[in-house]
mmCIF file with all atom_site columns, C-alpha atoms in Angstrom:
data_model
loop_
_atom_site.group_PDB
_atom_site.id
_atom_site.type_symbol
_atom_site.label_atom_id
_atom_site.label_alt_id
_atom_site.label_comp_id
_atom_site.label_asym_id
_atom_site.label_entity_id
_atom_site.label_seq_id
_atom_site.pdbx_PDB_ins_code
_atom_site.Cartn_x
_atom_site.Cartn_y
_atom_site.Cartn_z
_atom_site.occupancy
_atom_site.B_iso_or_equiv
_atom_site.pdbx_formal_charge
_atom_site.auth_seq_id
_atom_site.auth_comp_id
_atom_site.auth_asym_id
_atom_site.auth_atom_id
_atom_site.pdbx_PDB_model_num
ATOM 1   C CA . MET A 1 1   ? 117.454 58.524  197.274 1.00 61.00 ? 61  MET A CA 1
ATOM 2   C CA . THR A 1 2   ? 118.888 57.470  193.439 1.00 75.00 ? 62  THR A CA 1
ATOM 3   C CA . SER A 1 3   ? 121.875 55.711  192.946 1.00 77.00 ? 63  SER A CA 1
ATOM 4   C CA . ARG A 1 4   ? 123.055 59.063  191.118 1.00 74.00 ? 64  ARG A CA 1
ATOM 5   C CA . THR A 1 5   ? 122.792 61.530  194.514 1.00 81.00 ? 65  THR A CA 1
ATOM 6   C CA . VAL A 1 6   ? 124.512 58.577  196.492 1.00 75.00 ? 66  VAL A CA 1
ATOM 7   C CA . THR A 1 7   ? 127.365 58.272  194.548 1.00 79.00 ? 67  THR A CA 1
ATOM 8   C CA . ALA A 1 8   ? 127.888 61.863  194.372 1.00 76.00 ? 68  ALA A CA 1
ATOM 9   C CA . SER A 1 9   ? 128.081 62.526  198.251 1.00 78.00 ? 69  SER A CA 1
ATOM 10  C CA . LEU A 1 10  ? 129.748 59.596  198.698 1.00 76.00 ? 70  LEU A CA 1
ATOM 11  C CA . PHE A 1 11  ? 132.632 60.794  195.930 1.00 77.00 ? 71  PHE A CA 1
ATOM 12  C CA . LEU A 1 12  ? 131.705 64.658  197.998 1.00 73.00 ? 72  LEU A CA 1
ATOM 13  C CA . THR A 1 13  ? 132.856 62.722  201.320 1.00 74.00 ? 73  THR A CA 1
ATOM 14  C CA . VAL A 1 14  ? 135.758 61.404  199.896 1.00 71.00 ? 74  VAL A CA 1
ATOM 15  C CA . CYS A 1 15  ? 136.905 64.588  198.319 1.00 67.00 ? 75  CYS A CA 1
ATOM 16  C CA . LEU A 1 16  ? 136.829 66.850  201.748 1.00 67.00 ? 76  LEU A CA 1
ATOM 17  C CA . PHE A 1 17  ? 139.034 63.919  203.403 1.00 67.00 ? 77  PHE A CA 1
ATOM 18  C CA . VAL A 1 18  ? 141.537 63.525  200.977 1.00 65.00 ? 78  VAL A CA 1
ATOM 19  C CA . LEU A 1 19  ? 142.034 67.255  200.229 1.00 62.00 ? 79  LEU A CA 1
ATOM 20  C CA . PRO A 1 20  ? 144.068 68.119  203.117 1.00 62.00 ? 80  PRO A CA 1
ATOM 21  C CA . PHE A 1 21  ? 146.711 65.418  202.376 1.00 62.00 ? 81  PHE A CA 1
ATOM 22  C CA . PHE A 1 22  ? 147.499 67.229  198.763 1.00 62.00 ? 82  PHE A CA 1
ATOM 23  C CA . THR A 1 23  ? 147.866 70.429  200.338 1.00 60.00 ? 83  THR A CA 1
ATOM 24  C CA . HIS A 1 24  ? 150.964 72.189  200.926 1.00 56.00 ? 84  HIS A CA 1
ATOM 25  C CA . PRO A 1 25  ? 151.892 74.108  204.209 1.00 55.00 ? 85  PRO A CA 1
ATOM 26  C CA . ALA A 1 26  ? 153.153 77.584  204.171 1.00 53.00 ? 86  ALA A CA 1
ATOM 27  C CA . LYS A 1 27  ? 156.997 77.128  204.694 1.00 56.00 ? 87  LYS A CA 1
ATOM 28  C CA . ALA A 1 28  ? 157.078 80.508  206.547 1.00 54.00 ? 88  ALA A CA 1
ATOM 29  C CA . GLY A 1 29  ? 158.917 80.306  209.819 1.00 65.00 ? 89  GLY A CA 1
ATOM 30  C CA . VAL A 1 30  ? 159.433 82.526  212.550 1.00 63.00 ? 90  VAL A CA 1
ATOM 31  C CA . MET A 1 31  ? 162.656 83.609  211.177 1.00 62.00 ? 91  MET A CA 1
ATOM 32  C CA . ASP A 1 32  ? 161.159 84.133  208.225 1.00 66.00 ? 92  ASP A CA 1
ATOM 33  C CA . ARG A 1 33  ? 158.555 86.186  210.041 1.00 67.00 ? 93  ARG A CA 1
ATOM 34  C CA . ILE A 1 34  ? 161.287 88.108  211.908 1.00 66.00 ? 94  ILE A CA 1
ATOM 35  C CA . LYS A 1 35  ? 163.384 89.237  208.797 1.00 64.00 ? 95  LYS A CA 1
ATOM 36  C CA . ASP A 1 36  ? 160.058 90.552  207.413 1.00 65.00 ? 96  ASP A CA 1
ATOM 37  C CA . ILE A 1 37  ? 159.934 92.586  210.478 1.00 66.00 ? 97  ILE A CA 1
ATOM 38  C CA . TYR A 1 38  ? 163.515 93.778  210.491 1.00 67.00 ? 98  TYR A CA 1
ATOM 39  C CA . ASN A 1 39  ? 163.517 94.309  206.628 1.00 68.00 ? 99  ASN A CA 1
ATOM 40  C CA . ALA A 1 40  ? 159.952 96.516  206.851 1.00 69.00 ? 100 ALA A CA 1
ATOM 41  C CA . PRO A 1 41  ? 161.829 100.259 207.537 1.00 72.00 ? 101 PRO A CA 1
ATOM 42  C CA . GLU A 1 42  ? 163.634 99.135  204.107 1.00 74.00 ? 102 GLU A CA 1
ATOM 43  C CA . LYS A 1 43  ? 160.771 98.373  202.780 1.00 74.00 ? 103 LYS A CA 1
ATOM 44  C CA . VAL A 1 44  ? 158.205 101.563 204.195 1.00 76.00 ? 104 VAL A CA 1
ATOM 45  C CA . GLU A 1 45  ? 161.673 103.587 202.502 1.00 80.00 ? 105 GLU A CA 1
ATOM 46  C CA . GLU A 1 46  ? 161.312 101.833 199.249 1.00 81.00 ? 106 GLU A CA 1
ATOM 47  C CA . LEU A 1 47  ? 157.845 102.150 199.008 1.00 82.00 ? 107 LEU A CA 1
ATOM 48  C CA . GLU A 1 48  ? 158.518 106.085 199.809 1.00 85.00 ? 108 GLU A CA 1
ATOM 49  C CA . SER A 1 49  ? 160.753 106.090 197.172 1.00 88.00 ? 109 SER A CA 1
ATOM 50  C CA . LYS A 1 50  ? 158.420 104.895 194.793 1.00 89.00 ? 110 LYS A CA 1
ATOM 51  C CA . TYR A 1 51  ? 155.501 106.959 195.813 1.00 90.00 ? 111 TYR A CA 1
ATOM 52  C CA . LEU A 1 52  ? 157.525 110.325 195.693 1.00 90.00 ? 112 LEU A CA 1
ATOM 53  C CA . GLU A 1 53  ? 158.922 109.195 192.423 1.00 92.00 ? 113 GLU A CA 1
ATOM 54  C CA . THR A 1 54  ? 155.406 108.593 190.827 1.00 93.00 ? 114 THR A CA 1
ATOM 55  C CA . GLN A 1 55  ? 154.629 111.580 192.733 1.00 92.00 ? 115 GLN A CA 1
ATOM 56  C CA . ALA A 1 56  ? 157.141 113.997 190.650 1.00 92.00 ? 116 ALA A CA 1
ATOM 57  C CA . ALA A 1 57  ? 156.256 112.106 187.490 1.00 92.00 ? 117 ALA A CA 1
ATOM 58  C CA . LEU A 1 58  ? 152.268 112.970 188.162 1.00 93.00 ? 118 LEU A CA 1
ATOM 59  C CA . GLU A 1 59  ? 153.258 116.922 188.871 1.00 94.00 ? 119 GLU A CA 1
ATOM 60  C CA . GLN A 1 60  ? 155.443 116.473 185.620 1.00 94.00 ? 120 GLN A CA 1
ATOM 61  C CA . GLN A 1 61  ? 152.716 115.211 183.738 1.00 94.00 ? 121 GLN A CA 1
ATOM 62  C CA . MET A 1 62  ? 150.219 117.692 184.898 1.00 95.00 ? 122 MET A CA 1
ATOM 63  C CA . LYS A 1 63  ? 152.328 120.692 184.177 1.00 94.00 ? 123 LYS A CA 1
ATOM 64  C CA . GLN A 1 64  ? 152.691 119.258 180.678 1.00 95.00 ? 124 GLN A CA 1
ATOM 65  C CA . ALA A 1 65  ? 149.208 118.565 180.299 1.00 94.00 ? 125 ALA A CA 1
ATOM 66  C CA . GLU A 1 66  ? 148.574 122.257 181.427 1.00 94.00 ? 126 GLU A CA 1
ATOM 67  C CA . GLN A 1 67  ? 150.955 123.625 179.567 1.00 94.00 ? 127 GLN A CA 1
ATOM 68  C CA . ALA A 1 68  ? 149.052 121.492 176.168 1.00 94.00 ? 128 ALA A CA 1
ATOM 69  C CA . ALA A 1 69  ? 145.673 122.914 177.941 1.00 93.00 ? 129 ALA A CA 1
ATOM 70  C CA . ASP A 1 70  ? 147.151 126.708 177.292 1.00 94.00 ? 130 ASP A CA 1
ATOM 71  C CA . LEU A 1 71  ? 149.303 126.009 173.683 1.00 95.00 ? 131 LEU A CA 1
ATOM 72  C CA . TYR A 1 72  ? 145.359 124.674 173.036 1.00 95.00 ? 132 TYR A CA 1
ATOM 73  C CA . ALA A 1 73  ? 143.809 127.416 174.468 1.00 94.00 ? 133 ALA A CA 1
ATOM 74  C CA . LYS A 1 74  ? 145.886 129.805 172.759 1.00 95.00 ? 134 LYS A CA 1
ATOM 75  C CA . GLN A 1 75  ? 145.297 127.980 169.245 1.00 95.00 ? 135 GLN A CA 1
ATOM 76  C CA . GLN A 1 76  ? 141.555 128.582 169.810 1.00 96.00 ? 136 GLN A CA 1
ATOM 77  C CA . GLU A 1 77  ? 141.464 131.890 170.530 1.00 95.00 ? 137 GLU A CA 1
ATOM 78  C CA . GLU A 1 78  ? 143.562 132.347 167.347 1.00 96.00 ? 138 GLU A CA 1
ATOM 79  C CA . LEU A 1 79  ? 141.401 130.396 165.381 1.00 96.00 ? 139 LEU A CA 1
ATOM 80  C CA . LEU A 1 80  ? 138.424 132.095 166.859 1.00 95.00 ? 140 LEU A CA 1
ATOM 81  C CA . ARG A 1 81  ? 139.923 135.764 166.166 1.00 96.00 ? 141 ARG A CA 1
ATOM 82  C CA . ARG A 1 82  ? 140.668 134.366 162.339 1.00 96.00 ? 142 ARG A CA 1
ATOM 83  C CA . ASN A 1 83  ? 137.427 132.975 161.647 1.00 96.00 ? 143 ASN A CA 1
ATOM 84  C CA . GLU A 1 84  ? 135.894 136.427 163.224 1.00 96.00 ? 144 GLU A CA 1
ATOM 85  C CA . GLU A 1 85  ? 138.091 138.133 160.725 1.00 96.00 ? 145 GLU A CA 1
ATOM 86  C CA . TYR A 1 86  ? 137.215 136.086 157.669 1.00 96.00 ? 146 TYR A CA 1
ATOM 87  C CA . ARG A 1 87  ? 132.903 136.229 159.151 1.00 96.00 ? 147 ARG A CA 1
ATOM 88  C CA . GLN A 1 88  ? 133.755 140.373 158.593 1.00 96.00 ? 148 GLN A CA 1
ATOM 89  C CA . ARG A 1 89  ? 135.137 140.161 155.346 1.00 96.00 ? 149 ARG A CA 1
ATOM 90  C CA . ASN A 1 90  ? 133.278 137.705 153.938 1.00 96.00 ? 150 ASN A CA 1
ATOM 91  C CA . GLU A 1 91  ? 130.362 140.268 154.774 1.00 95.00 ? 151 GLU A CA 1
ATOM 92  C CA . ALA A 1 92  ? 131.945 143.181 153.154 1.00 95.00 ? 152 ALA A CA 1
ATOM 93  C CA . LEU A 1 93  ? 132.526 141.094 150.184 1.00 96.00 ? 153 LEU A CA 1
ATOM 94  C CA . SER A 1 94  ? 129.179 139.992 150.029 1.00 95.00 ? 154 SER A CA 1
ATOM 95  C CA . GLU A 1 95  ? 127.594 143.863 150.619 1.00 95.00 ? 155 GLU A CA 1
ATOM 96  C CA . GLN A 1 96  ? 130.281 145.233 147.824 1.00 96.00 ? 156 GLN A CA 1
ATOM 97  C CA . ASN A 1 97  ? 129.030 142.020 145.278 1.00 96.00 ? 157 ASN A CA 1
ATOM 98  C CA . ALA A 1 98  ? 125.038 143.443 146.135 1.00 94.00 ? 158 ALA A CA 1
ATOM 99  C CA . GLN A 1 99  ? 126.622 146.987 144.953 1.00 96.00 ? 159 GLN A CA 1
ATOM 100 C CA . LEU A 1 100 ? 128.622 145.913 142.308 1.00 95.00 ? 160 LEU A CA 1
ATOM 101 C CA . ALA A 1 101 ? 125.802 143.423 141.079 1.00 95.00 ? 161 ALA A CA 1
ATOM 102 C CA . GLY A 1 102 ? 123.189 146.706 141.349 1.00 95.00 ? 162 GLY A CA 1
ATOM 103 C CA . ARG A 1 103 ? 125.451 148.569 139.098 1.00 95.00 ? 163 ARG A CA 1
ATOM 104 C CA . LEU A 1 104 ? 125.997 145.901 136.895 1.00 95.00 ? 164 LEU A CA 1
ATOM 105 C CA . ALA A 1 105 ? 121.777 145.844 136.431 1.00 95.00 ? 165 ALA A CA 1
ATOM 106 C CA . ALA A 1 106 ? 122.014 149.335 135.792 1.00 95.00 ? 166 ALA A CA 1
ATOM 107 C CA . MET A 1 107 ? 124.151 149.179 133.266 1.00 96.00 ? 167 MET A CA 1
ATOM 108 C CA . GLU A 1 108 ? 122.529 146.501 131.677 1.00 96.00 ? 168 GLU A CA 1
ATOM 109 C CA . LYS A 1 109 ? 119.490 148.836 131.516 1.00 95.00 ? 169 LYS A CA 1
ATOM 110 C CA . SER A 1 110 ? 121.212 152.098 130.200 1.00 95.00 ? 170 SER A CA 1
ATOM 111 C CA . GLN A 1 111 ? 122.756 149.670 127.650 1.00 95.00 ? 171 GLN A CA 1
ATOM 112 C CA . ALA A 1 112 ? 119.091 147.860 126.488 1.00 94.00 ? 172 ALA A CA 1
ATOM 113 C CA . GLU A 1 113 ? 117.833 151.479 126.732 1.00 95.00 ? 173 GLU A CA 1
ATOM 114 C CA . ARG A 1 114 ? 120.943 152.804 124.474 1.00 95.00 ? 174 ARG A CA 1
ATOM 115 C CA . ALA A 1 115 ? 120.468 149.832 121.831 1.00 95.00 ? 175 ALA A CA 1
ATOM 116 C CA . SER A 1 116 ? 116.595 150.526 121.511 1.00 95.00 ? 176 SER A CA 1
ATOM 117 C CA . PHE A 1 117 ? 117.354 154.362 121.422 1.00 95.00 ? 177 PHE A CA 1
ATOM 118 C CA . THR A 1 118 ? 119.623 153.739 118.196 1.00 96.00 ? 178 THR A CA 1
ATOM 119 C CA . ARG A 1 119 ? 117.343 150.573 116.873 1.00 96.00 ? 179 ARG A CA 1
ATOM 120 C CA . LYS A 1 120 ? 114.692 153.720 116.775 1.00 96.00 ? 180 LYS A CA 1
ATOM 121 C CA . ILE A 1 121 ? 116.793 156.596 115.354 1.00 96.00 ? 181 ILE A CA 1
ATOM 122 C CA . ALA A 1 122 ? 118.220 153.453 112.863 1.00 96.00 ? 182 ALA A CA 1
ATOM 123 C CA . GLN A 1 123 ? 114.616 152.791 111.893 1.00 96.00 ? 183 GLN A CA 1
ATOM 124 C CA . SER A 1 124 ? 113.521 156.589 111.640 1.00 96.00 ? 184 SER A CA 1
ATOM 125 C CA . VAL A 1 125 ? 116.612 157.174 109.363 1.00 96.00 ? 185 VAL A CA 1
ATOM 126 C CA . LEU A 1 126 ? 115.511 154.159 106.903 1.00 96.00 ? 186 LEU A CA 1
ATOM 127 C CA . VAL A 1 127 ? 111.676 155.317 106.865 1.00 96.00 ? 187 VAL A CA 1
ATOM 128 C CA . PHE A 1 128 ? 112.700 158.311 106.050 1.00 96.00 ? 188 PHE A CA 1
ATOM 129 C CA . ALA A 1 129 ? 115.574 157.664 103.164 1.00 96.00 ? 189 ALA A CA 1
ATOM 130 C CA . GLY A 1 130 ? 112.361 155.203 101.856 1.00 96.00 ? 190 GLY A CA 1
ATOM 131 C CA . MET A 1 131 ? 109.759 158.196 101.799 1.00 96.00 ? 191 MET A CA 1
ATOM 132 C CA . GLY A 1 132 ? 112.414 160.088 100.222 1.00 95.00 ? 192 GLY A CA 1
ATOM 133 C CA . LEU A 1 133 ? 113.475 157.596 97.350  1.00 96.00 ? 193 LEU A CA 1
ATOM 134 C CA . LEU A 1 134 ? 109.801 156.847 97.074  1.00 95.00 ? 194 LEU A CA 1
ATOM 135 C CA . TYR A 1 135 ? 108.757 160.519 96.758  1.00 96.00 ? 195 TYR A CA 1
ATOM 136 C CA . LEU A 1 136 ? 111.522 160.816 94.236  1.00 95.00 ? 196 LEU A CA 1
ATOM 137 C CA . LEU A 1 137 ? 110.348 157.395 92.473  1.00 95.00 ? 197 LEU A CA 1
ATOM 138 C CA . SER A 1 138 ? 106.603 158.829 92.210  1.00 95.00 ? 198 SER A CA 1
ATOM 139 C CA . VAL A 1 139 ? 108.087 162.182 91.102  1.00 95.00 ? 199 VAL A CA 1
ATOM 140 C CA . ARG A 1 140 ? 109.702 160.332 88.485  1.00 95.00 ? 200 ARG A CA 1
ATOM 141 C CA . VAL A 1 141 ? 106.697 158.122 87.385  1.00 95.00 ? 201 VAL A CA 1
ATOM 142 C CA . TRP A 1 142 ? 104.543 161.213 87.540  1.00 94.00 ? 202 TRP A CA 1
ATOM 143 C CA . ARG A 1 143 ? 106.432 162.827 84.979  1.00 94.00 ? 203 ARG A CA 1
ATOM 144 C CA . TYR A 1 144 ? 107.027 160.367 82.697  1.00 93.00 ? 204 TYR A CA 1
ATOM 145 C CA . LEU A 1 145 ? 103.230 159.848 82.765  1.00 92.00 ? 205 LEU A CA 1
ATOM 146 C CA . VAL A 1 146 ? 102.635 163.432 82.224  1.00 91.00 ? 206 VAL A CA 1
ATOM 147 C CA . TRP A 1 147 ? 105.210 162.903 79.226  1.00 90.00 ? 207 TRP A CA 1
ATOM 148 C CA . ARG A 1 148 ? 103.447 160.328 77.885  1.00 89.00 ? 208 ARG A CA 1
ATOM 149 C CA . ARG A 1 149 ? 99.814  161.946 77.925  1.00 89.00 ? 209 ARG A CA 1
ATOM 150 C CA . GLN A 1 150 ? 101.261 164.899 76.841  1.00 90.00 ? 210 GLN A CA 1
ATOM 151 C CA . LYS A 1 151 ? 103.353 163.412 73.485  1.00 87.00 ? 211 LYS A CA 1
ATOM 152 C CA . GLN A 1 152 ? 100.094 161.583 72.744  1.00 87.00 ? 212 GLN A CA 1
ATOM 153 C CA . THR A 1 153 ? 98.292  164.571 72.468  1.00 85.00 ? 213 THR A CA 1
ATOM 154 C CA . GLY A 1 154 ? 101.036 166.390 70.938  1.00 74.00 ? 214 GLY A CA 1
ATOM 155 C CA . GLY A 1 155 ? 102.749 168.586 73.762  1.00 59.00 ? 215 GLY A CA 1
ATOM 156 C CA . GLY A 1 156 ? 106.702 169.405 73.973  1.00 55.00 ? 216 GLY A CA 1
ATOM 157 C CA . SER A 1 157 ? 108.906 168.256 76.020  1.00 56.00 ? 217 SER A CA 1
ATOM 158 C CA . ILE A 1 158 ? 108.977 168.525 80.312  1.00 54.00 ? 218 ILE A CA 1
ATOM 159 C CA . LEU A 1 159 ? 111.817 166.454 81.156  1.00 53.00 ? 219 LEU A CA 1
#
């Protein structure tokens, strides 16, 4: 054995023999035990009253918890009902939106057709007016040329 193990075992042995001298013995005597026995019914009654109070408090808490759960369930049902109403309203508005989009597309198409028709009419009027002006101008030019030819040949006045 080494010197360390010998020192450690010697220290443990001394501690085991010296330790009982430093402990305090229990001071409860026979009288204290008898008093505790006679006071036991009071302690039992005290414990029983505390038990009943605690049980009443727990029952009160249970009632409050049930009321809170009922209130929460009612609120949950109300929110679900509102959510369903909003969903139905959203579907109706979505359908209405689709109908309005269709009507808008039809109106835009109709308006584009009208604008195209109006443009064609305006172009046609301008073409006819241009042709009329061209006709009048060509007649004037033709008459002028005929007049000049006749003037050169010694004819009369056409204009």
